[in-house]
PDB file of C-alpha atoms in Angstrom:
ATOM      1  CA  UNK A   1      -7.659  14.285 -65.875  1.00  0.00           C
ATOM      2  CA  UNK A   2      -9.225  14.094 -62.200  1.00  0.00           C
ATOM      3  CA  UNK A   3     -11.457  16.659 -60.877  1.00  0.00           C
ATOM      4  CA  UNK A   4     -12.289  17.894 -57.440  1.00  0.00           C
ATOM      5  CA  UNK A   5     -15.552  18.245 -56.041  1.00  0.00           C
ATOM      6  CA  UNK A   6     -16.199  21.605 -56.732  1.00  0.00           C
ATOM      7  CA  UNK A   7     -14.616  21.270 -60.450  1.00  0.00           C
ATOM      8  CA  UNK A   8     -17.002  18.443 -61.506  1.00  0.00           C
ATOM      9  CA  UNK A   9     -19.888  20.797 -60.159  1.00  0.00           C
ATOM     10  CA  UNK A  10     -18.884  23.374 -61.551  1.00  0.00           C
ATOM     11  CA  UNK A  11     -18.100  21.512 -64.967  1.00  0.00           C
ATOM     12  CA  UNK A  12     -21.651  19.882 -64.956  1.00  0.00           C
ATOM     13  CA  UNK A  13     -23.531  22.771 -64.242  1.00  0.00           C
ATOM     14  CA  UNK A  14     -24.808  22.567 -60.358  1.00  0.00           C
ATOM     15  CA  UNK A  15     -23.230  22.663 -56.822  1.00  0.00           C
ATOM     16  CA  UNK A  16     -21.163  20.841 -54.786  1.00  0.00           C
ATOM     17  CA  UNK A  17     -24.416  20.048 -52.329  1.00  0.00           C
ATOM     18  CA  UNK A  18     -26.034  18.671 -55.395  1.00  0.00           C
ATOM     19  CA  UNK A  19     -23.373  16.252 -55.776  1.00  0.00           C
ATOM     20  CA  UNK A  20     -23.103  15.327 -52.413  1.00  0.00           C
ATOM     21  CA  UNK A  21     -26.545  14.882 -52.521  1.00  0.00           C
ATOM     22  CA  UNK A  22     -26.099  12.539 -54.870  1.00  0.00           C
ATOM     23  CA  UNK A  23     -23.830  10.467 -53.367  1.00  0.00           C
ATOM     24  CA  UNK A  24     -26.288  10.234 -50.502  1.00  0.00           C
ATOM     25  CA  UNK A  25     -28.898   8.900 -52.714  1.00  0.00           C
ATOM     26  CA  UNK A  26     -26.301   6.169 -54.061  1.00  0.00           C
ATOM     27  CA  UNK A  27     -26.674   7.735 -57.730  1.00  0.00           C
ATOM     28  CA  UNK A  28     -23.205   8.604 -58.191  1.00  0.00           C
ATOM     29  CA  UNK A  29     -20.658   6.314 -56.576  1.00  0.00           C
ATOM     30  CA  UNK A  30     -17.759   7.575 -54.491  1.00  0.00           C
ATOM     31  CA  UNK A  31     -14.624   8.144 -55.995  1.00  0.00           C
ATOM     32  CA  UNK A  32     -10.971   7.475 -55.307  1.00  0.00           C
ATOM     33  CA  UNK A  33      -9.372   9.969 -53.418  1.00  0.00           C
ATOM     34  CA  UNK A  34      -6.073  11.543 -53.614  1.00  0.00           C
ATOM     35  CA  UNK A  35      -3.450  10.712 -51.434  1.00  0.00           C
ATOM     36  CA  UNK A  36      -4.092  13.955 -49.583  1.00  0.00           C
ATOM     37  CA  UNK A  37      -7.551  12.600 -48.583  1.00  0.00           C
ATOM     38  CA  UNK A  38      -9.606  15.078 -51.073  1.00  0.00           C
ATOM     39  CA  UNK A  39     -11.479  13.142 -54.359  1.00  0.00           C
ATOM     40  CA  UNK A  40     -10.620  12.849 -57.332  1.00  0.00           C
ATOM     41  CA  UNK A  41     -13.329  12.213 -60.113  1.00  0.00           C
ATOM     42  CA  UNK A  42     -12.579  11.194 -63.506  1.00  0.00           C
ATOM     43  CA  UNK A  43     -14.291  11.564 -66.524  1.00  0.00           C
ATOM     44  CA  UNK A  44     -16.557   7.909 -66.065  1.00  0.00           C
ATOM     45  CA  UNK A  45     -18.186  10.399 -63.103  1.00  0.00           C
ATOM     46  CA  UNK A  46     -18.690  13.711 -65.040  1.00  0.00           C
ATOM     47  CA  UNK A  47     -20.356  11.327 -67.436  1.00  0.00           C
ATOM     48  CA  UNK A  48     -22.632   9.806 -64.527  1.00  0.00           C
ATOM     49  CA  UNK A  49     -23.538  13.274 -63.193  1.00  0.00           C
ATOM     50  CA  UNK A  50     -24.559  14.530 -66.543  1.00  0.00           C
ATOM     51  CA  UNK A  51     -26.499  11.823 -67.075  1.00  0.00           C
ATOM     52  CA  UNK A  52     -28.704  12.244 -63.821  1.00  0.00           C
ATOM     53  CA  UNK A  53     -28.487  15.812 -64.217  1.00  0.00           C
ATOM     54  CA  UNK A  54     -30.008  15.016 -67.917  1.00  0.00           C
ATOM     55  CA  UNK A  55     -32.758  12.933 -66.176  1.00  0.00           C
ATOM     56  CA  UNK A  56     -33.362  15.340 -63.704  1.00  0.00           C
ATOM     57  CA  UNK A  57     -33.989  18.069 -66.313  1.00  0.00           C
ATOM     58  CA  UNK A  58     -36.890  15.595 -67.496  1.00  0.00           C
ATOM     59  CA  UNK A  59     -38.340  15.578 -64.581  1.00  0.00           C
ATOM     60  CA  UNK A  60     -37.482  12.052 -64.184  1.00  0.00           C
ATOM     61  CA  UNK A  61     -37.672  11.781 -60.064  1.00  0.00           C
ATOM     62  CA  UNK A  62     -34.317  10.888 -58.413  1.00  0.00           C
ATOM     63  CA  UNK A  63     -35.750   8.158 -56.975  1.00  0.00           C
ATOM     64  CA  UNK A  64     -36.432   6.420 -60.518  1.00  0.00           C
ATOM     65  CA  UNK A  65     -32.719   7.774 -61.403  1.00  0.00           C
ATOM     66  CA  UNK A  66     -31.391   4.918 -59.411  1.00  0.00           C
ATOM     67  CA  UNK A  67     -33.037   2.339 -61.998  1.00  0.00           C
ATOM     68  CA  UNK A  68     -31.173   3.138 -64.782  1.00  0.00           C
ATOM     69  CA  UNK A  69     -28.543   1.636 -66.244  1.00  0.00           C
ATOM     70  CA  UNK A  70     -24.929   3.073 -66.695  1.00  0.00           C
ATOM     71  CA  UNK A  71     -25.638   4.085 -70.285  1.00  0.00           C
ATOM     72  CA  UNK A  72     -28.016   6.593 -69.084  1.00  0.00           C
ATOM     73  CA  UNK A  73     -31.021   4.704 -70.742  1.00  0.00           C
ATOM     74  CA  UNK A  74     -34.481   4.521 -69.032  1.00  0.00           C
ATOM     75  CA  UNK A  75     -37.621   2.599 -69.795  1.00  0.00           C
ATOM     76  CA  UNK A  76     -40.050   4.034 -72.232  1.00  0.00           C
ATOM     77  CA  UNK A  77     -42.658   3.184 -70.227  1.00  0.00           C
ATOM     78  CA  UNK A  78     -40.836   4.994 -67.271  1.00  0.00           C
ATOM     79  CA  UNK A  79     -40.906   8.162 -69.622  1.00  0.00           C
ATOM     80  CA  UNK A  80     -44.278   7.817 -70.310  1.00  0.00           C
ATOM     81  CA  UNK A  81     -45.094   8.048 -66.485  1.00  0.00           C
ATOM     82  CA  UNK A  82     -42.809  11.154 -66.690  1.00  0.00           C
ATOM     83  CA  UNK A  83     -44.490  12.498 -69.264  1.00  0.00           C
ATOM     84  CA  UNK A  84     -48.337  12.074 -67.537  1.00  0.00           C
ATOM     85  CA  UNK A  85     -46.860  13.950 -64.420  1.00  0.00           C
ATOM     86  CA  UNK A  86     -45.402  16.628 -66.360  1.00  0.00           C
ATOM     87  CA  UNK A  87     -48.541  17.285 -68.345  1.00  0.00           C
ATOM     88  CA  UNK A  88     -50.610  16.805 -64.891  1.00  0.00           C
ATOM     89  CA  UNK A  89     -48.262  19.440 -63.486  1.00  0.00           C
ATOM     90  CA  UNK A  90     -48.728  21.980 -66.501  1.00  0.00           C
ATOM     91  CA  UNK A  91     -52.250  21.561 -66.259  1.00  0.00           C
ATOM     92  CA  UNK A  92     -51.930  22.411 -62.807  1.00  0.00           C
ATOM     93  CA  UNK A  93     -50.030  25.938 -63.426  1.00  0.00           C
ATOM     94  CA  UNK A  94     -52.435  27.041 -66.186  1.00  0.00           C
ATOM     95  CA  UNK A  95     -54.928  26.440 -63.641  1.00  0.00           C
ATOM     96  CA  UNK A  96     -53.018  28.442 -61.305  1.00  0.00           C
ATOM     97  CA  UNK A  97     -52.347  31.217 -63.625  1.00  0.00           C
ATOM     98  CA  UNK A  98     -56.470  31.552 -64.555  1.00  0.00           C
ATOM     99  CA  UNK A  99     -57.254  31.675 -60.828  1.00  0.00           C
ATOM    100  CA  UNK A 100     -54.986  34.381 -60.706  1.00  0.00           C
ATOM    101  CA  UNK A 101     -55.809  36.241 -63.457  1.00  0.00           C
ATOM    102  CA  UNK A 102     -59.118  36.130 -62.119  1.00  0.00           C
ATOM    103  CA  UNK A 103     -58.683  37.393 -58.651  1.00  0.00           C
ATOM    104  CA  UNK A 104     -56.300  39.886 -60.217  1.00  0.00           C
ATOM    105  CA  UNK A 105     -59.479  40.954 -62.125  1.00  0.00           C
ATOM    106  CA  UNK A 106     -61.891  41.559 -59.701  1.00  0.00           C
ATOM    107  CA  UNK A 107     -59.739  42.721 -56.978  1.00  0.00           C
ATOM    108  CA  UNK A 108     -60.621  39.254 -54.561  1.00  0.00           C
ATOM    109  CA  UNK A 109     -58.780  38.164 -51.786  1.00  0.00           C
ATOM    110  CA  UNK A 110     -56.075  35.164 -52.973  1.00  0.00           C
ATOM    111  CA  UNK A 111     -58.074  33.044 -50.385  1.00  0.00           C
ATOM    112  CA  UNK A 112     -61.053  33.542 -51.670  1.00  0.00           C
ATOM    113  CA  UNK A 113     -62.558  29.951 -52.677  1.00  0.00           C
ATOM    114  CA  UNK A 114     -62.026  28.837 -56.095  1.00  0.00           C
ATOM    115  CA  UNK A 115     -64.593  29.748 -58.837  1.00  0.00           C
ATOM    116  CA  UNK A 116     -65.912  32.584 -56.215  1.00  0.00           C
ATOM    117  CA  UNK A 117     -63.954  35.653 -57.330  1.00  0.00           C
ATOM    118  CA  UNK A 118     -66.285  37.563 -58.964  1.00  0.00           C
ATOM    119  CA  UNK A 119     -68.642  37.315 -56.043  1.00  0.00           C
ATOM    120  CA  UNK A 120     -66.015  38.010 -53.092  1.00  0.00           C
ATOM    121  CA  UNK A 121     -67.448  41.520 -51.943  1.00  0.00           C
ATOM    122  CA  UNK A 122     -70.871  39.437 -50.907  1.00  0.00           C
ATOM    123  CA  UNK A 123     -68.725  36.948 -48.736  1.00  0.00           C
ATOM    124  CA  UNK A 124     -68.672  37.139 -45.184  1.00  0.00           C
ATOM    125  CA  UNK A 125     -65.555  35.264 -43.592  1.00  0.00           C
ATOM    126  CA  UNK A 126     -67.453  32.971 -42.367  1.00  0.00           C
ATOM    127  CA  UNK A 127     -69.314  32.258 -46.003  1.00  0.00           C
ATOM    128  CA  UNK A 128     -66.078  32.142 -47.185  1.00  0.00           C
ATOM    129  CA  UNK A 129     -65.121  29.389 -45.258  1.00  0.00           C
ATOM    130  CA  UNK A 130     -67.831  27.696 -45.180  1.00  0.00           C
ATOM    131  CA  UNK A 131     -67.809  27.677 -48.941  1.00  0.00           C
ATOM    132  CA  UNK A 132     -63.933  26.005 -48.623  1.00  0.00           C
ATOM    133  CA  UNK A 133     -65.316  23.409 -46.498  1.00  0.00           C
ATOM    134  CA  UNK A 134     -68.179  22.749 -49.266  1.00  0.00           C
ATOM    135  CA  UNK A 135     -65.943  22.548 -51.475  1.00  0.00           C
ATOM    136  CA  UNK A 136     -64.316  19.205 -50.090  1.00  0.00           C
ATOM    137  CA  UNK A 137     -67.654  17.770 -48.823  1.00  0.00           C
ATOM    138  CA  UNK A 138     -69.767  18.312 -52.222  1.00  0.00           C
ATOM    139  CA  UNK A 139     -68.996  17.286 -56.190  1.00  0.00           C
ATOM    140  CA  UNK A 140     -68.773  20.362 -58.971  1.00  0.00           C
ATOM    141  CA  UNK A 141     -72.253  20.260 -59.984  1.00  0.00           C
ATOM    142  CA  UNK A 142     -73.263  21.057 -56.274  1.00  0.00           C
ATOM    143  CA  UNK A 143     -70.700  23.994 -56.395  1.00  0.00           C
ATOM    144  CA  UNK A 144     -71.928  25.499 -59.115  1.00  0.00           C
ATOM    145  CA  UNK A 145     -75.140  25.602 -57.740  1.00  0.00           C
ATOM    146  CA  UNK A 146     -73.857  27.214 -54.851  1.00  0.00           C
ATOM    147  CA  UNK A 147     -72.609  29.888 -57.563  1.00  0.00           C
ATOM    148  CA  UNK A 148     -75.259  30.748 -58.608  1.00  0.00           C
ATOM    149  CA  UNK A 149     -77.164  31.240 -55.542  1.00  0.00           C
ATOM    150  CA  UNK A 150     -74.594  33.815 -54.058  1.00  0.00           C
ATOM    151  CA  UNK A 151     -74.712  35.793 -57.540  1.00  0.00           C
ATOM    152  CA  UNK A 152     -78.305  35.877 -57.119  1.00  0.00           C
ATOM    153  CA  UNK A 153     -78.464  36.910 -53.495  1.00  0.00           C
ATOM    154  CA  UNK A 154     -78.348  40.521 -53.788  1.00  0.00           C
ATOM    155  CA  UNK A 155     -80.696  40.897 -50.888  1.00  0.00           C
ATOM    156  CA  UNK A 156     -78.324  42.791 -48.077  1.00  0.00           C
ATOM    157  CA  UNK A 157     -80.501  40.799 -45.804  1.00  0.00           C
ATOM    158  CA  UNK A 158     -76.645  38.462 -45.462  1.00  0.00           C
ATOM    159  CA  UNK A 159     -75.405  41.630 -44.103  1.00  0.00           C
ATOM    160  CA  UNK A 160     -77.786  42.102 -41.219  1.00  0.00           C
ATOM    161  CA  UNK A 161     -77.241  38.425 -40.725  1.00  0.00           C
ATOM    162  CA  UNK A 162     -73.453  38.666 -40.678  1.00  0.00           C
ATOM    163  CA  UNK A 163     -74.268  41.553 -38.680  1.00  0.00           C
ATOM    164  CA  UNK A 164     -75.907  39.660 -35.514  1.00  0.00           C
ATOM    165  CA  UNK A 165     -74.245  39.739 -32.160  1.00  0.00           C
ATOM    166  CA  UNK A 166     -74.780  36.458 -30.057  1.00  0.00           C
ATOM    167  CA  UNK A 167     -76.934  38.262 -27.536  1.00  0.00           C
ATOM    168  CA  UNK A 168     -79.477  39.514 -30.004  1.00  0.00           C
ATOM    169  CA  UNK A 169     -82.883  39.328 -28.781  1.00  0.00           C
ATOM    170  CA  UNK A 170     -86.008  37.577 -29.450  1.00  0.00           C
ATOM    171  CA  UNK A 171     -87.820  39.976 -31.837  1.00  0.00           C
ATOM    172  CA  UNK A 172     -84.345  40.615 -34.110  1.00  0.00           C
ATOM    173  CA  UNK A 173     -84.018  36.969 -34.374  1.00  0.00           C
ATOM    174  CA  UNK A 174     -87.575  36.409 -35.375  1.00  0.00           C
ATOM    175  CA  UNK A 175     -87.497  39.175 -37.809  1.00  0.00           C
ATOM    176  CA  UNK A 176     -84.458  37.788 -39.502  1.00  0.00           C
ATOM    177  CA  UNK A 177     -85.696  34.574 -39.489  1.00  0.00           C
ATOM    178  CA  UNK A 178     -88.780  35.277 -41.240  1.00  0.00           C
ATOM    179  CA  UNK A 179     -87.266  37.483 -43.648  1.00  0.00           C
ATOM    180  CA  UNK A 180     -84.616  34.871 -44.712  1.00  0.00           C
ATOM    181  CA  UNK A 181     -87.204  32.063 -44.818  1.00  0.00           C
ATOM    182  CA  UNK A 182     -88.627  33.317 -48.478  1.00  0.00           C
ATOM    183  CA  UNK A 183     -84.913  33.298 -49.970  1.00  0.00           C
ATOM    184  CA  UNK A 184     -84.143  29.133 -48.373  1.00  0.00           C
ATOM    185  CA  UNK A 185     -87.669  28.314 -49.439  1.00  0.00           C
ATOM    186  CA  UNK A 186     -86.523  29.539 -53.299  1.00  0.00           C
ATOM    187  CA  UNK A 187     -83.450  27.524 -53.141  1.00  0.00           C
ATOM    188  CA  UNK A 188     -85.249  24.496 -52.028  1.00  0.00           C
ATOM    189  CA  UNK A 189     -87.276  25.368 -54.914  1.00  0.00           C
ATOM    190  CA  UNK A 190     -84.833  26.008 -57.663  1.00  0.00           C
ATOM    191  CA  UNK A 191     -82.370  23.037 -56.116  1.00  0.00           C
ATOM    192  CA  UNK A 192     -83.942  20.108 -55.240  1.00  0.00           C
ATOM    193  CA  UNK A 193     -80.745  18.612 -54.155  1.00  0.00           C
ATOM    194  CA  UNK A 194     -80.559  20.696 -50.939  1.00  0.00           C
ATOM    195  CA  UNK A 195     -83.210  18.627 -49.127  1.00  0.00           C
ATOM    196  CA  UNK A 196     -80.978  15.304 -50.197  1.00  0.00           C
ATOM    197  CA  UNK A 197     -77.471  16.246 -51.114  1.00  0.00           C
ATOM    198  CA  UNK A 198     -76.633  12.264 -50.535  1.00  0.00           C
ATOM    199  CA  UNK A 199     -75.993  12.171 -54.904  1.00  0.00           C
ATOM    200  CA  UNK A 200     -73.975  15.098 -54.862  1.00  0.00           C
ATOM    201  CA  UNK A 201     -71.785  14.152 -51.787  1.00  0.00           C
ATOM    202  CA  UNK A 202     -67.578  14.036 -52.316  1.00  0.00           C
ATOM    203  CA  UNK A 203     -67.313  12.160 -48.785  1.00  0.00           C
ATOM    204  CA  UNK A 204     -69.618  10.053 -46.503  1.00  0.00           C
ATOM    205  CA  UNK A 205     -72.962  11.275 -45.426  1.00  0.00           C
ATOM    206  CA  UNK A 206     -71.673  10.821 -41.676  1.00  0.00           C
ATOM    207  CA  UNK A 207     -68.281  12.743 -42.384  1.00  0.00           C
ATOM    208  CA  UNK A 208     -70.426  15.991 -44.479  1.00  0.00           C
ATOM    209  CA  UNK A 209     -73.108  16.051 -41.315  1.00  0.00           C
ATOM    210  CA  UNK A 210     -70.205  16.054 -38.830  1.00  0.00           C
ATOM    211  CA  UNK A 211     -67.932  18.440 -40.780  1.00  0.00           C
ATOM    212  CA  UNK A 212     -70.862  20.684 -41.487  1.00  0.00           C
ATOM    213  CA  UNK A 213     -72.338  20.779 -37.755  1.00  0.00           C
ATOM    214  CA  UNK A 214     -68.596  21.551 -36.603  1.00  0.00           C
ATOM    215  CA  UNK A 215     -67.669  24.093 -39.015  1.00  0.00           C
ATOM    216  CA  UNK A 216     -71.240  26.292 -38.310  1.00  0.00           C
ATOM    217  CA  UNK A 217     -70.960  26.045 -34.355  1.00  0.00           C
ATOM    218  CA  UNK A 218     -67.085  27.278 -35.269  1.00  0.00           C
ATOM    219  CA  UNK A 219     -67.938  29.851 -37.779  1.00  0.00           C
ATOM    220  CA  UNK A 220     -71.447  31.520 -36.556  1.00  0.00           C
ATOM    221  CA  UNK A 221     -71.894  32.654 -33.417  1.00  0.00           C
ATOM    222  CA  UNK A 222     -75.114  31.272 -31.198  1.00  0.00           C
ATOM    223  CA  UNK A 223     -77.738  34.387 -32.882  1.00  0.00           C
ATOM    224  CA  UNK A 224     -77.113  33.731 -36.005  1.00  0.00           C
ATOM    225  CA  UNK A 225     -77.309  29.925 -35.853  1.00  0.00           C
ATOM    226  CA  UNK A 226     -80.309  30.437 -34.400  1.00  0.00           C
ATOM    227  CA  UNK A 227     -81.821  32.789 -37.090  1.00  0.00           C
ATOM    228  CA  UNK A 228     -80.753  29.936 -39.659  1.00  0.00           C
ATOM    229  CA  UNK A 229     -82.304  27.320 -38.132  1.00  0.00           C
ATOM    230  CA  UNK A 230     -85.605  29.590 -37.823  1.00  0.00           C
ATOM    231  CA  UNK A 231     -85.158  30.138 -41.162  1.00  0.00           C
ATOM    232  CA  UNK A 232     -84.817  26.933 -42.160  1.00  0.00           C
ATOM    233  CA  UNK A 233     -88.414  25.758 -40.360  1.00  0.00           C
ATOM    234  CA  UNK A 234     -90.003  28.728 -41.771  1.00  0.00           C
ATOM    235  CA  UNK A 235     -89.137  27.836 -45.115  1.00  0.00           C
ATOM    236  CA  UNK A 236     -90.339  24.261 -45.403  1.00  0.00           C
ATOM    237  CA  UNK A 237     -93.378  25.191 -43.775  1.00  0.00           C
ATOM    238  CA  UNK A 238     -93.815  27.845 -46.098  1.00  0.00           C
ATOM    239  CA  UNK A 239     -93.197  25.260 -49.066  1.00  0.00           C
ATOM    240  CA  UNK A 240     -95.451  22.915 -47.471  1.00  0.00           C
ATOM    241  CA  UNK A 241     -98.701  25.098 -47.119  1.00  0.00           C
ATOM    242  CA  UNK A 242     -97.671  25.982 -51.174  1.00  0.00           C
ATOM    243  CA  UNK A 243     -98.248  22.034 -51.858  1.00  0.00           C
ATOM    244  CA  UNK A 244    -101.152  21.995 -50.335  1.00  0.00           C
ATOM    245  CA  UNK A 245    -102.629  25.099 -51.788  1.00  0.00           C
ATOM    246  CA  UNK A 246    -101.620  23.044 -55.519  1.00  0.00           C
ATOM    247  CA  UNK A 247    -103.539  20.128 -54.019  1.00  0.00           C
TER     248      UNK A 247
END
């Protein structure tokens, strides 16, 4: 019995581009052909093509497929690779499928940083990204922190912030400033780490300082750069004239 092309597909269960894709990959060898130019498979190459199709099913990557030997057999060890990928992947999906559940739940945007669902109404584009960006500079413990200090900050001082336009004068900036200064001094506070992040750093302290500097100039206009940095000064003088009060 010979088969053309599309038999043998159809037979094992795929398409014709499959097994010319095949072919390509030099996992099923090319067979005779008819005298009227078309092939001709024969039962040796349904055989073949189950086999990878088997394999394939597995999740055994075609590129391994080539490795194994015409009775279909494959390493154990090979299989055990397979197996860690497959599990890897699952792990992956569940993952997927909580995160989704989650922003399903409280109505967040699908880009909304991972872990910062519940708190997406108090996110700002630009906190938003920012908090991506975190997220590849700084390790899990680091993250959480962050958590926690947006689901503490119900101050609608961010708003005003967010709020700023880049010609906002002297006195508004001030103002800000000074009122955001008690809520940085609290965090330096409650998370020592922010005034030496070096132990809870994913990448090199000269790649998070150079990521972080271009992402703010990016993400917050002049103003409101401005107001942080104000902030910032206020806030460790502020915790400074505390130590010295405990003194």
């Amino acid at each position: 019995m010979a088969w053309s092309t599309r038999e043998i597909a159809q037979l094992a269960g795929t398409t014709v581009n499959t097994v010319r894709h095949y072919h390509r990959l030099g996992l099923l060898d090319e067979p005779e052909r008819r005298y009227n130019g078309y092939k001709q498979y024969g039962v040796q190459d349904l055989v073949r093509l189950l086999r990878i199709r088997r394999l394939a099913e597995l999740g055994v990557p075609l590129s391994r497929i080539g490795e194994v030997g015409a009775d279909g057999d494959i390493a154990p060890e090979a299989l055990r690779q397979v197996d860690a990928a497959l599990a890897a992947d699952i792990a992956r999906l569940q993952r997927a499928r909580s995160d989704i559940a989650t922003i399903l739940r409280d109505s967040a945007p699908a880009g909304i940083p991972a872990g910062f669902e519940s708190v997406a109404a108090r996110l700002s584009g630009s906190d938003s990204s920012m908090i991506h960006i975190y997220g590849q500079l700084y390790d899990e413990d680091a993250m959480a922190d962050l958590l926690r200090m947006v689901e503490a900050d119900t101050d609608p001082l961010g708003e005003d912030v967010d709020a700023l336009p880049p010609d906002a004068d002297e006195a508004t900036r001030q103002r800000l400033a000074e009122k955001l200064a008690p809520t940085i001094a609290r965090y330096l506070i409650d998370y020592p780490w922010l005034s030496d992040p070096a132990a809870h750093l994913s990448k090199s302290e000269h790649v998070t300082r150079q990521t972080f500097i271009d992402a703010v100039v990016r993400l917050y206009n002049t103003a409101q750069i401005d107001v942080l940095h104000r902030a910032s000064i206020l806030a460790h003088e502020q915790l400074r004239i505390a130590d010295k009060d405990d003194i």
